[in-house]
Coordinates of C-alpha atoms and ligand atoms in Angstrom, one line a residue:
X1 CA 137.5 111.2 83.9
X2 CA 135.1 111.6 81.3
X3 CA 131.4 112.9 81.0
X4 CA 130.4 109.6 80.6
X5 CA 131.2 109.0 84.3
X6 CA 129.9 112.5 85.2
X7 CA 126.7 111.1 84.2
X8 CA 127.3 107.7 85.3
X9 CA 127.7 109.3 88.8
X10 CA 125.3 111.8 88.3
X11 CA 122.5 109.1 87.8
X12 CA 123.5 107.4 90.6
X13 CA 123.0 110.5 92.6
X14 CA 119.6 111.6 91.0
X15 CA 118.3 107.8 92.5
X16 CA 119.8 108.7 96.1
X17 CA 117.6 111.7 96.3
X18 CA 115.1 110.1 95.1
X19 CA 115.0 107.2 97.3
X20 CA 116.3 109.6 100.3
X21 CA 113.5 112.8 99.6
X22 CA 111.1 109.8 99.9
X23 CA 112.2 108.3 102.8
X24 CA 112.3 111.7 104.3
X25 CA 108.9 112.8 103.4
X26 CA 107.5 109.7 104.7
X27 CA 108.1 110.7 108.2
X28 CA 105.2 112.7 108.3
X29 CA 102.9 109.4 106.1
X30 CA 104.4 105.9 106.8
X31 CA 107.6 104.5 106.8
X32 CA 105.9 101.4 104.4
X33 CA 104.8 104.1 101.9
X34 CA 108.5 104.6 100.5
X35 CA 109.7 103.2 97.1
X36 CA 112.2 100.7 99.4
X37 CA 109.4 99.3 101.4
X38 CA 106.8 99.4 99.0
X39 CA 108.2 97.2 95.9
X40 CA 110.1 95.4 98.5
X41 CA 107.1 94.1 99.8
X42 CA 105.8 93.9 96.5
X43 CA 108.4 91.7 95.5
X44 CA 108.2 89.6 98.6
X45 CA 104.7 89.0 97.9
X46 CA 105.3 88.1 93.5
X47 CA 108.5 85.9 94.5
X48 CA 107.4 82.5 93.4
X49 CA 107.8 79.9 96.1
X50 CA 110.1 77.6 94.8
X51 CA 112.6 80.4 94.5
X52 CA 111.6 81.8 97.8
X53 CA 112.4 78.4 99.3
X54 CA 116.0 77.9 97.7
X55 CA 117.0 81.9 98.6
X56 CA 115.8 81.2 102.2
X57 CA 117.4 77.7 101.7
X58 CA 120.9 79.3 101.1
X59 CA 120.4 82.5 103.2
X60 CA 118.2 82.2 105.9
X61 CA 116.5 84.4 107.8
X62 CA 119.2 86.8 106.2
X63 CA 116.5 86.5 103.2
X64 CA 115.3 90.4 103.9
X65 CA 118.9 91.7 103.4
X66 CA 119.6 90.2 100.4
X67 CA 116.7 91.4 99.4
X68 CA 117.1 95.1 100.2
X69 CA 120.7 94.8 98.5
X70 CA 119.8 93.5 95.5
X71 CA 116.9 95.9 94.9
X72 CA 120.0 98.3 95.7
X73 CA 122.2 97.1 92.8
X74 CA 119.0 97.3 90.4
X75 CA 118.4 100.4 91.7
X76 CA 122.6 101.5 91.0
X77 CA 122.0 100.1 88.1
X78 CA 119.1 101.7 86.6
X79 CA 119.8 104.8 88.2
X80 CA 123.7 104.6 86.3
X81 CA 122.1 104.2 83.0
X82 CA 119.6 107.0 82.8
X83 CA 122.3 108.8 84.0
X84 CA 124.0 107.6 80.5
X85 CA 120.7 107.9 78.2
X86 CA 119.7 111.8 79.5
X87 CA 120.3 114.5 77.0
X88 CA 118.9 118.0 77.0
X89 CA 116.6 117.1 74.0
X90 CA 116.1 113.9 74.8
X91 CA 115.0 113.4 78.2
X92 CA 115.7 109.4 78.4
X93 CA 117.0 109.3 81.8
X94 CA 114.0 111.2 83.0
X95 CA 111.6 109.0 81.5
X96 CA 113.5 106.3 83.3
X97 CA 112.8 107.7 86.7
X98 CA 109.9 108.8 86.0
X99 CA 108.3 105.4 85.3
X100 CA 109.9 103.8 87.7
X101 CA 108.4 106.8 90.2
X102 CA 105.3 105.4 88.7
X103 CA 105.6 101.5 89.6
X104 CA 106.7 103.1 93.1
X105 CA 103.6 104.9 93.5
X106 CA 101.3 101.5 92.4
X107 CA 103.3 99.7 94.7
X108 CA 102.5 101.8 97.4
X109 CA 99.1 102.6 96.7
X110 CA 98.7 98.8 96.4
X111 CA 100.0 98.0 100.2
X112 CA 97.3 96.6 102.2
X113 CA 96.9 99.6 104.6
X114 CA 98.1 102.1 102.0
X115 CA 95.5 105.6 101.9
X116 CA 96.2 107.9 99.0
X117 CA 99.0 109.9 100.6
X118 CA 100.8 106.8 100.7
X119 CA 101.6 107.9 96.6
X120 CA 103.4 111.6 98.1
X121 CA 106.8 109.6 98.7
X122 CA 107.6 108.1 95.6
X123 CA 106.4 111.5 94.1
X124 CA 108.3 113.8 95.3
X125 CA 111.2 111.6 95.2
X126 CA 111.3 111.0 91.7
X127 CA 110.4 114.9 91.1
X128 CA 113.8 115.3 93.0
X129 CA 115.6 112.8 91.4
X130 CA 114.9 114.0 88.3
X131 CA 115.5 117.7 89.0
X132 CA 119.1 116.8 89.9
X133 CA 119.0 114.6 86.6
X134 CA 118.5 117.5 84.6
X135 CA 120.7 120.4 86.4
X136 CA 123.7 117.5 85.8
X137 CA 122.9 118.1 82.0
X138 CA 122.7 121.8 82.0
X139 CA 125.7 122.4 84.3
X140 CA 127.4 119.6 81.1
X141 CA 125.8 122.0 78.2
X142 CA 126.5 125.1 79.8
X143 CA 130.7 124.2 79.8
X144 CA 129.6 123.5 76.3
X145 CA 128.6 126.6 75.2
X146 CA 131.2 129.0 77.1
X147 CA 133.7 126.6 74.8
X148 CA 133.6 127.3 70.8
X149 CA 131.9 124.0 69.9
X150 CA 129.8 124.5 67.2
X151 CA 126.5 123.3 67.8
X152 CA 126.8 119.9 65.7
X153 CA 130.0 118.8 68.0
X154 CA 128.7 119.9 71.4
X155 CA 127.5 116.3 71.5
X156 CA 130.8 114.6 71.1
X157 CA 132.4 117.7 73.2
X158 CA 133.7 117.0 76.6
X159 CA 134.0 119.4 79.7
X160 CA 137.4 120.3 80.7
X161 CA 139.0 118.7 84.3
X162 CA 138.4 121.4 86.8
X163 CA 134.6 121.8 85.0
X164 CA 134.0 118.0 85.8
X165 CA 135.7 118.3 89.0
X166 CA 133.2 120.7 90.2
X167 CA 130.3 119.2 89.3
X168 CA 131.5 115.8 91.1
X169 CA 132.2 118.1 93.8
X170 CA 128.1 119.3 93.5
X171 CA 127.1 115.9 93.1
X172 CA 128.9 114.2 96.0
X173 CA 127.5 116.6 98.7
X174 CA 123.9 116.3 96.8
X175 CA 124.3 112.6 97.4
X176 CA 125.6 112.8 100.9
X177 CA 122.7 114.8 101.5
X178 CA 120.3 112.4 100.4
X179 CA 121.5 110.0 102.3
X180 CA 122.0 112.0 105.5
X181 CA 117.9 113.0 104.9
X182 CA 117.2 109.2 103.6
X183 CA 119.1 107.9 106.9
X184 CA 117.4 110.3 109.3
X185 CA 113.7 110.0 107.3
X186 CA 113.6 106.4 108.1
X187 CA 115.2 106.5 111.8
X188 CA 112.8 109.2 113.0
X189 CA 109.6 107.4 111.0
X190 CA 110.0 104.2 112.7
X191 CA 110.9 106.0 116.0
X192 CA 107.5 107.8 115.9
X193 CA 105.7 104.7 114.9
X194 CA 107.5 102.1 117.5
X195 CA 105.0 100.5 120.1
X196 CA 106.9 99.1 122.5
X197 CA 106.8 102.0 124.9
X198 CA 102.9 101.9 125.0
X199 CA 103.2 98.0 124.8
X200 CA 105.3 98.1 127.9
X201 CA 102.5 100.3 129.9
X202 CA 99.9 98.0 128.8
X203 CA 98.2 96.2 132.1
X204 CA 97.0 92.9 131.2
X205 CA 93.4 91.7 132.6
X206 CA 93.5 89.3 134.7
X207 CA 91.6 86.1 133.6
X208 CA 88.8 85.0 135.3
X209 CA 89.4 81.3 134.3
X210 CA 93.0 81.0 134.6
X211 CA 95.2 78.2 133.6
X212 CA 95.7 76.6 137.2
X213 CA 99.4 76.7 137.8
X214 CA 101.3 74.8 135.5
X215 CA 102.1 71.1 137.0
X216 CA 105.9 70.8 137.8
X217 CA 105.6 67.4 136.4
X218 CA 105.1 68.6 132.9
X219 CA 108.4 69.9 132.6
X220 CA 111.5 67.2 133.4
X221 CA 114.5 69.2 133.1
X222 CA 116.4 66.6 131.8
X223 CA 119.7 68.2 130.1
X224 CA 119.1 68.9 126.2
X225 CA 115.3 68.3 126.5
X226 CA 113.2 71.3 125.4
X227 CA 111.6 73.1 128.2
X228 CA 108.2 72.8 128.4
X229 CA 106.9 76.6 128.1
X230 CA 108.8 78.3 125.4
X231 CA 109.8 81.9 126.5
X232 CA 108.7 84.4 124.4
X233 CA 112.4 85.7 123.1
X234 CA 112.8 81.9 121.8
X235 CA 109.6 81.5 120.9
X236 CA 109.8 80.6 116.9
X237 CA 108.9 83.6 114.3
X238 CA 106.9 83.1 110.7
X239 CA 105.7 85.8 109.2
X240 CA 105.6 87.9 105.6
X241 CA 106.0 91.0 107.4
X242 CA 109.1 92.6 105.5
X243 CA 109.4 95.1 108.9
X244 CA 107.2 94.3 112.0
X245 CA 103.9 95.9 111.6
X246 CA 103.8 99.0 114.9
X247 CA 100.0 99.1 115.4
X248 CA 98.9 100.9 118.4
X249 CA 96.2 99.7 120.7
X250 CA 94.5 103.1 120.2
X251 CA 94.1 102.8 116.6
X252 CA 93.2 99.2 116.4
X253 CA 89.8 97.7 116.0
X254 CA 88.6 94.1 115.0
X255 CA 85.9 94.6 112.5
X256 CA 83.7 91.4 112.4
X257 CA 81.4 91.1 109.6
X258 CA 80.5 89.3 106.0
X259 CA 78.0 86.6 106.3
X260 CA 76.5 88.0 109.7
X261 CA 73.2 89.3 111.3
X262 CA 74.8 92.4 112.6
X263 CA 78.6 93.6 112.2
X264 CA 80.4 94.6 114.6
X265 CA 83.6 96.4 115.6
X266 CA 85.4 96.5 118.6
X267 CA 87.7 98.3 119.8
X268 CA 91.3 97.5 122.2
X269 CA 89.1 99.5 125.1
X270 CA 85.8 97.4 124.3
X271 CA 88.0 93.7 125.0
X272 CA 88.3 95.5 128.7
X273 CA 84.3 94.8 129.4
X274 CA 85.1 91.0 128.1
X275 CA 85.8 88.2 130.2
X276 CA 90.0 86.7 129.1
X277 CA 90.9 83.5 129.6
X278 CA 94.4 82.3 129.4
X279 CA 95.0 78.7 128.0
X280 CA 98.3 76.7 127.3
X281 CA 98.5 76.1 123.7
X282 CA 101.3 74.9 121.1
X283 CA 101.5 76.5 118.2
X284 CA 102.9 74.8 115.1
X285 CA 104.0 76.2 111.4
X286 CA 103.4 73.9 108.5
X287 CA 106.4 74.4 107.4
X288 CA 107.9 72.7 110.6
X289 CA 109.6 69.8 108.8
X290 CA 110.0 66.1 110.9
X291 CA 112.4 66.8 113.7
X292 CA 112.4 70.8 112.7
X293 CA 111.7 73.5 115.5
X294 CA 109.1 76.0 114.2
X295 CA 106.8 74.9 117.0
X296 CA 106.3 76.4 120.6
X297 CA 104.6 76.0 123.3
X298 CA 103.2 79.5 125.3
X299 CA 100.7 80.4 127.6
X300 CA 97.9 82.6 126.1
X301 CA 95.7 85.0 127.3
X302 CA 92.7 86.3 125.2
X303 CA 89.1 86.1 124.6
X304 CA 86.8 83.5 123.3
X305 CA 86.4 83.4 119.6
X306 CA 83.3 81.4 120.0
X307 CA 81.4 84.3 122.2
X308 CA 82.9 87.2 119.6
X309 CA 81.9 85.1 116.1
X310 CA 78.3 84.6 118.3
X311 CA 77.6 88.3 118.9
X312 CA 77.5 88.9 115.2
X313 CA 75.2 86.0 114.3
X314 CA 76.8 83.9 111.5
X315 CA 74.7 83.0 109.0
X316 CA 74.1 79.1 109.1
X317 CA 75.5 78.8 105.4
X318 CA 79.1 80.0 106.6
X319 CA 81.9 77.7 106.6
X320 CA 85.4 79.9 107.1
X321 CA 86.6 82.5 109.1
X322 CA 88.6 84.6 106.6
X323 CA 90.9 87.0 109.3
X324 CA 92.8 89.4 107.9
X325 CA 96.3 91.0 109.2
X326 CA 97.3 94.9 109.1
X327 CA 99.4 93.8 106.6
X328 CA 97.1 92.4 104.2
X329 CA 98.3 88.4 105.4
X330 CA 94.5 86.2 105.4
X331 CA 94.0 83.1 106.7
X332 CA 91.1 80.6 106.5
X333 CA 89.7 78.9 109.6
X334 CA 86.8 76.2 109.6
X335 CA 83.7 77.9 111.2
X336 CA 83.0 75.2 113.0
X337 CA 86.9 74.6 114.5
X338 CA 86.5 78.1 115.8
X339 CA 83.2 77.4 117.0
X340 CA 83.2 73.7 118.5
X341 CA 83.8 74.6 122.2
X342 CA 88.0 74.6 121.8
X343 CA 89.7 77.5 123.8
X344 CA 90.2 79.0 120.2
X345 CA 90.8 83.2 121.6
X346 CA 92.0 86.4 120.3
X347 CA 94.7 87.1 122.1
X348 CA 96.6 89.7 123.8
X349 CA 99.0 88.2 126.0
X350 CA 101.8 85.3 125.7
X351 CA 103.3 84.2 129.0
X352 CA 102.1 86.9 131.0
X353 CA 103.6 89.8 128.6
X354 CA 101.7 91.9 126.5
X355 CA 101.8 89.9 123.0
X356 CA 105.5 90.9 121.8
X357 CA 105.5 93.2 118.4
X358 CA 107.1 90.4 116.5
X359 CA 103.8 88.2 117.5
X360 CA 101.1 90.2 116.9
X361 CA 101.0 93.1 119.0
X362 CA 98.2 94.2 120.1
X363 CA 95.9 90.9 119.5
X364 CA 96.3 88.2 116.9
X365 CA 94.4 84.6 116.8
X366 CA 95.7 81.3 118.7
X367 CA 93.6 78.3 117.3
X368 CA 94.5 74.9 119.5
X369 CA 94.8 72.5 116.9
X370 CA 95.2 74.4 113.8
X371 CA 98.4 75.6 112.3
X372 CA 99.7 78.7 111.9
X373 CA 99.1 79.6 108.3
X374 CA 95.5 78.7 108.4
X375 CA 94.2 80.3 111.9
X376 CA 97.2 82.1 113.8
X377 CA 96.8 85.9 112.4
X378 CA 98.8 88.5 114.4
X379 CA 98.0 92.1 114.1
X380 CA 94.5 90.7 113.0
X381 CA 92.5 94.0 112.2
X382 CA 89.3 91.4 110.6
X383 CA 87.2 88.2 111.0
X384 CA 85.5 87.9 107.6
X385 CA 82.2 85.2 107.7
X386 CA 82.5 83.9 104.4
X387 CA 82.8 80.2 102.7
X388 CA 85.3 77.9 101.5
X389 CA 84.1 77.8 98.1
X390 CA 84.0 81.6 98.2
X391 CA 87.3 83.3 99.6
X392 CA 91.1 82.2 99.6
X393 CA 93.3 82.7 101.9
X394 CA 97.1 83.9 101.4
X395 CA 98.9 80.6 101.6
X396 CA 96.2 78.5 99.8
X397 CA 96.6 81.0 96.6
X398 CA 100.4 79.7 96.8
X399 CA 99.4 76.5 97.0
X400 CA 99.2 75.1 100.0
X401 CA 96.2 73.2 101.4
X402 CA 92.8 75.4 102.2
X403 CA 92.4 73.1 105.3
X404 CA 95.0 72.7 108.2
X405 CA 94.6 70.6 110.7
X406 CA 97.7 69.5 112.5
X407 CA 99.1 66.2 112.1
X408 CA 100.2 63.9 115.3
X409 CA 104.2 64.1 115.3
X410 CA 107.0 64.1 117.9
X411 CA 110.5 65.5 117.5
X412 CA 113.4 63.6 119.5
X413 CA 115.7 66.4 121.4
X414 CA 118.3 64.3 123.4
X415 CA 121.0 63.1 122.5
X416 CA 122.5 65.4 120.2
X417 CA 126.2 64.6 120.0
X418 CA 126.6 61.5 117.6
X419 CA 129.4 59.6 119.3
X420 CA 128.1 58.1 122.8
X421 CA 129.4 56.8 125.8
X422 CA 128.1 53.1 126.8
X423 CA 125.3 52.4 129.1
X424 CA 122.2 54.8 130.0
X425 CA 121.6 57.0 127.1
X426 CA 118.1 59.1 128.0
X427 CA 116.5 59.8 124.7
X428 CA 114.1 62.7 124.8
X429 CA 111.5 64.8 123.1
X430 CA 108.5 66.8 122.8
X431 CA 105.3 64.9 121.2
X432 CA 102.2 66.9 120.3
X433 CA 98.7 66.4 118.7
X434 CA 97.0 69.6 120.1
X435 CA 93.3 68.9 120.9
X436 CA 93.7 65.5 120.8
X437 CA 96.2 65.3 123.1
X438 CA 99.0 62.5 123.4
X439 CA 98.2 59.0 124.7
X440 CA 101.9 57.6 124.5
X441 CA 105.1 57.8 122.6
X442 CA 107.4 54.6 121.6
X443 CA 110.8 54.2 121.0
X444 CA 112.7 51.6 118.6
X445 CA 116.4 51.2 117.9
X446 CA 117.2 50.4 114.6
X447 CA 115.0 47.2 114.1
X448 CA 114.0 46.5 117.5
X449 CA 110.4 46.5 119.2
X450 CA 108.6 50.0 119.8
X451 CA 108.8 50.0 123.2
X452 CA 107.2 52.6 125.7
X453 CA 108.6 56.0 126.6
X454 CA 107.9 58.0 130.1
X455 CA 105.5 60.8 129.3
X456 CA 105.5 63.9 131.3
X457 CA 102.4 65.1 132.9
X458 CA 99.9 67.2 130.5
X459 CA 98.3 69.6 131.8
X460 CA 96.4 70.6 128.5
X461 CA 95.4 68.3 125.4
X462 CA 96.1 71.4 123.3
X463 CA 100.1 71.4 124.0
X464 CA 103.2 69.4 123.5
X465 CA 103.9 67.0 125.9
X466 CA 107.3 65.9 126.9
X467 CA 108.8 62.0 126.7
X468 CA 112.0 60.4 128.0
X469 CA 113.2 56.7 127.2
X470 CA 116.3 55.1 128.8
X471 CA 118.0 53.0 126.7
X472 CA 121.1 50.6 127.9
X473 CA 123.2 50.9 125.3
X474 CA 125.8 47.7 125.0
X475 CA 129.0 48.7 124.7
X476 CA 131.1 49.2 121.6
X477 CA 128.1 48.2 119.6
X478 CA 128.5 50.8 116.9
X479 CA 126.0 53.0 114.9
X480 CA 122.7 52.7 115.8
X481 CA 119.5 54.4 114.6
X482 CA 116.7 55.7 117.2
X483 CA 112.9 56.0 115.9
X484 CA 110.0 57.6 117.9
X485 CA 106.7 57.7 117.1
X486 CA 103.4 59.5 119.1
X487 CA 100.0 58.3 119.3
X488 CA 96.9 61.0 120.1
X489 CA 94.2 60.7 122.4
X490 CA 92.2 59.6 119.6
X491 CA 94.4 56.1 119.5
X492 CA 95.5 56.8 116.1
X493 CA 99.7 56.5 115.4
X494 CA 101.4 58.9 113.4
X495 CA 102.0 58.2 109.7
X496 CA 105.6 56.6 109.0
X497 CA 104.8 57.9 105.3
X498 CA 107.4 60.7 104.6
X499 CA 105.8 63.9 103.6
X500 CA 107.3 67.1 103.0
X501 CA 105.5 70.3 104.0
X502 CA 103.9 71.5 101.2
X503 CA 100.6 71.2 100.8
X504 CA 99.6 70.0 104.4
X505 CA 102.6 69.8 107.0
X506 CA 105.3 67.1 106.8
X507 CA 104.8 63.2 107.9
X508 CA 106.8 60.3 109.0
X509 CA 109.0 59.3 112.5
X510 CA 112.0 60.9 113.4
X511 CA 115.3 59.4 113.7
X512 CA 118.9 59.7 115.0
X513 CA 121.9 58.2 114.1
X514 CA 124.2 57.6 117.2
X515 CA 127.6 56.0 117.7
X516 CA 128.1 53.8 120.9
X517 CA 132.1 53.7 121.6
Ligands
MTE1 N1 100.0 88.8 109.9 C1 100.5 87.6 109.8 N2 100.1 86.6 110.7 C2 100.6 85.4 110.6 C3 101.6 85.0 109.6 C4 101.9 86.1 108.6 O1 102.7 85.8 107.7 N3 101.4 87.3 108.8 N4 102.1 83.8 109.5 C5 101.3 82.7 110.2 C6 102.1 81.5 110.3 S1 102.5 80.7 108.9 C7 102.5 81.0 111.5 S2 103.2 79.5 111.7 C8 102.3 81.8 112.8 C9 103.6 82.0 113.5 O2 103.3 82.8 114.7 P1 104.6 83.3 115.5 O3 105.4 84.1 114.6 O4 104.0 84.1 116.6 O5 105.3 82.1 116.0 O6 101.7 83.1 112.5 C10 100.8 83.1 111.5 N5 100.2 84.5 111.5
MO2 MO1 103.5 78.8 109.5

């Protein structure tokens, strides 16, 4: 061993402490204030699309792992070489840390719901790491000089064995004390900050214009079919959120205000002097591609957004609703949608639960008709009254469309295997056009007639509605391709034009290839 690896390991050590003094201190700020969360997130939010597609294209939702480990083997990395570059003079490896401390400290001063004490992390870490940094060199000089080295060797001059033994022996239980405090920091910070005891104690209102019970008809049980009502543990997740944002109901407000007569603010306690009401609606990402499943169907309880927007007297030249997240995530909703007499709420409940964490606990926006990235805010903190032509919203800056209605499309469900038995073959789906409802759904083998499907009852225009077709299918006839396609309420047919997602939601009928033996 030489000192080169002293110093490799040293430098490797120096950016534990750092990293695990931050973690530690941030008990007592935030658990998002610490160099890992904070350039995390801010490399979440500067990863160009097209690469953020292909690495959750190979990876999945595994996408915040790979993440946190390659920002690990930078951080190995960049630790290892200031390691290499500090001298006594020469304070290289210092520098190093030190202006990385520095992009740590922008990164978490620049989080959405950062206050200044969100910099005392990445501070005092990097202090730390650098301290370590430079005992490593004296405890290297000082072998030095209790040797005969003359001053111009001590340089090229190396440490004897048992010297370099002992300071791996100091640096190994420095670093496993790091990460002991690093481990325990971040434990006990989310601990302290977890709702979901206080979410569990929460007692819903009970709406005053309730749903009426859900018509048995709406759901036909038929084997492979999507149920109707999505529970909320399988109910789809989209979200930038690198860890779930904890808000309590305590400290949560909804500030509404820009282009009003009179802001206001309420409060979790002030929504109990409202009047809920709880509503059936499907909600639908964008991103869902033809025949994909980021849809779900839940029911909602919340309040009005018509009656909140109305008590702070929009100005008549408004256009958009700009809400805002917690976590700094916007999205742009037409005034007028909002406003038009839909059951467009904030919530606070989904399926007779408090809203999960994971969905917006404690309120977010459910807009029937609108997807996700343009109206659905969880954790929404503010409702800005602004205009199109003056404020952007997160996804629109990326690129996608400012506007987002959602487009008529059904999804077939049943059958799944590919190689069929002869005879009755029930295919089966879900069909949605929320607020316009469904009016039918037709079914066509390969060049056949669209014919007819069975539709469920619907007991709401603003959710999916469920179809079955049976088809006799002729024995050993082969590979055959099933089609659907949904018309809305409005009589109009969904677009057989393929589209993908980007910039507007993805177009064109679904199919299925299937083998009759
Ligand atoms: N704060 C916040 N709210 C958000 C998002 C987000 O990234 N952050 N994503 C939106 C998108 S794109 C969709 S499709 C819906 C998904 O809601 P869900 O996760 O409850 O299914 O949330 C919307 N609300
Ligand atoms: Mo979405």
């Amino acid at each position: 061993m030489a000192d080169r690896e002293v110093r490799i390991a040293g430098g490797i050590v120096a950016g534990l402490v750092t990293l695990g003094v931050a973690e530690a201190v941030s008990v007592l700020i935030s658990p998002d204030s610490t160099p890992l969360q904070a350039v995390g997130a801010w490399v979440v939010d500067h990863t160009p699309d097209g690469f953020r597609e292909w690495v959750i294209g190979l990876v999945g939702t595994n996408d915040k792992l790979l993440l946190f480990v390659s920002m690990g083997v930078v951080a190995v990395v960049l630790a290892a070489v200031a390691g290499l570059a500090e001298r006594e003079r020469r304070p290289l490896g210092s520098i190093l840390f030190a202006v990385f401390g520095l992009l740590a400290v922008l990164a978490a001063l620049g989080r959405p719901a950062a206050a200044w004490t969100w910099a005392i992390p990445a501070i005092l870490g990097t202090a730390a790491g650098i301290l370590v940094l430079r005992s490593l060199i004296r405890r290297l000089a000082e072998f030095r000089e209790g040797g005969d080295e003359t001053p111009a060797e001590s340089d090229s001059t190396e440490a004897s064995s048992t010297q370099r033994r002992q300071v791996m022996r100091w640096l190994a239980v420095t670093g496993a004390a790091a990460v002991a405090a690093g481990v325990a920091g971040r434990i006990i910070g989310l601990r302290s900050r977890d709702v979901s005891a206080e979410r569990a104690d929460v007692q819903l209102p009970t709406p005053t214009s309730a749903e009426p019970p859900i018509d048995p008809g709406a759901d036909l049980k038929l084997p492979g079919l999507t149920p109707y009502l999505t529970s909320n543990s399988d109910f789809y997740r989209i979200d930038t959120a690198l860890t779930v944002p904890q808000v309590s109901k305590d400290d949560w407000s909804l500030r509404i205000h820009g282009m009003v007569d009179h802001e206001i603010r309420l409060s979790y306690a002030d929504l109990a002097a409202r009047t809920p009401i709880e509503r059936l609606i499907t909600l639908t990402c964008v991103s869902n591609p033809v025949g994909g499943d980021l849809i779900g169907n839940a029911r909602w309880l919340g309040y009005r957004l018509d009656e909140l927007i109305a008590q702070a007297g929009p100005h008549p030249d408004a256009d958009m609703v700009l809400s805002r997240s917690i976590d700094g995530f916007t999205a742009g909703s037409p005034l007028a949608v909002l406003t038009d007499g839909r059951d467009a709420m904030l919530a606070v409940g989904m399926n007779g639960e408090p809203l999960p964490t994971a969905h917006g606990y404690p309120a977010r926006l459910v807009v029937p008709g609108l997807y996700g990235y343009v109206s659905a805010t969880k954790w929404v903190t503010e409702l800005e009254i602004t205009r199109f032509d003056r404020a952007e919203a997160f996804w629109t800056k990326r690129g996608w469309s400012a506007r987002g209605p959602i487009k008529t499309e059904c999804r077939i469900d049943t059958p799944r295997g590919r190689g069929l038995a002869p005879g009755k073959v029930t295919i089966a789906g879900v069909a949605w056009a929320q607020h316009r409802g469904i009016r039918g759904v037709e079914v066509r083998i390969d060049q056949g007639d669209w014919q007819p499907a069975r539709l469920a009852a619907a007991p709401s225009i603003d959710s999916w509605v469920q179809w079955a077709f049976d088809w006799d299918a002729p024995a050993g006839s082969g590979v055959h391709t099933v089609w659907a396609r949904a018309t809305d309420g409005t009589g109009e047919t969904q677009t057989d034009q393929q589209q993908d997602v980007v910039p507007d939601g993805a177009t064109g009928y679904p199919s299925l290839t299937v083998r009759i033996g």
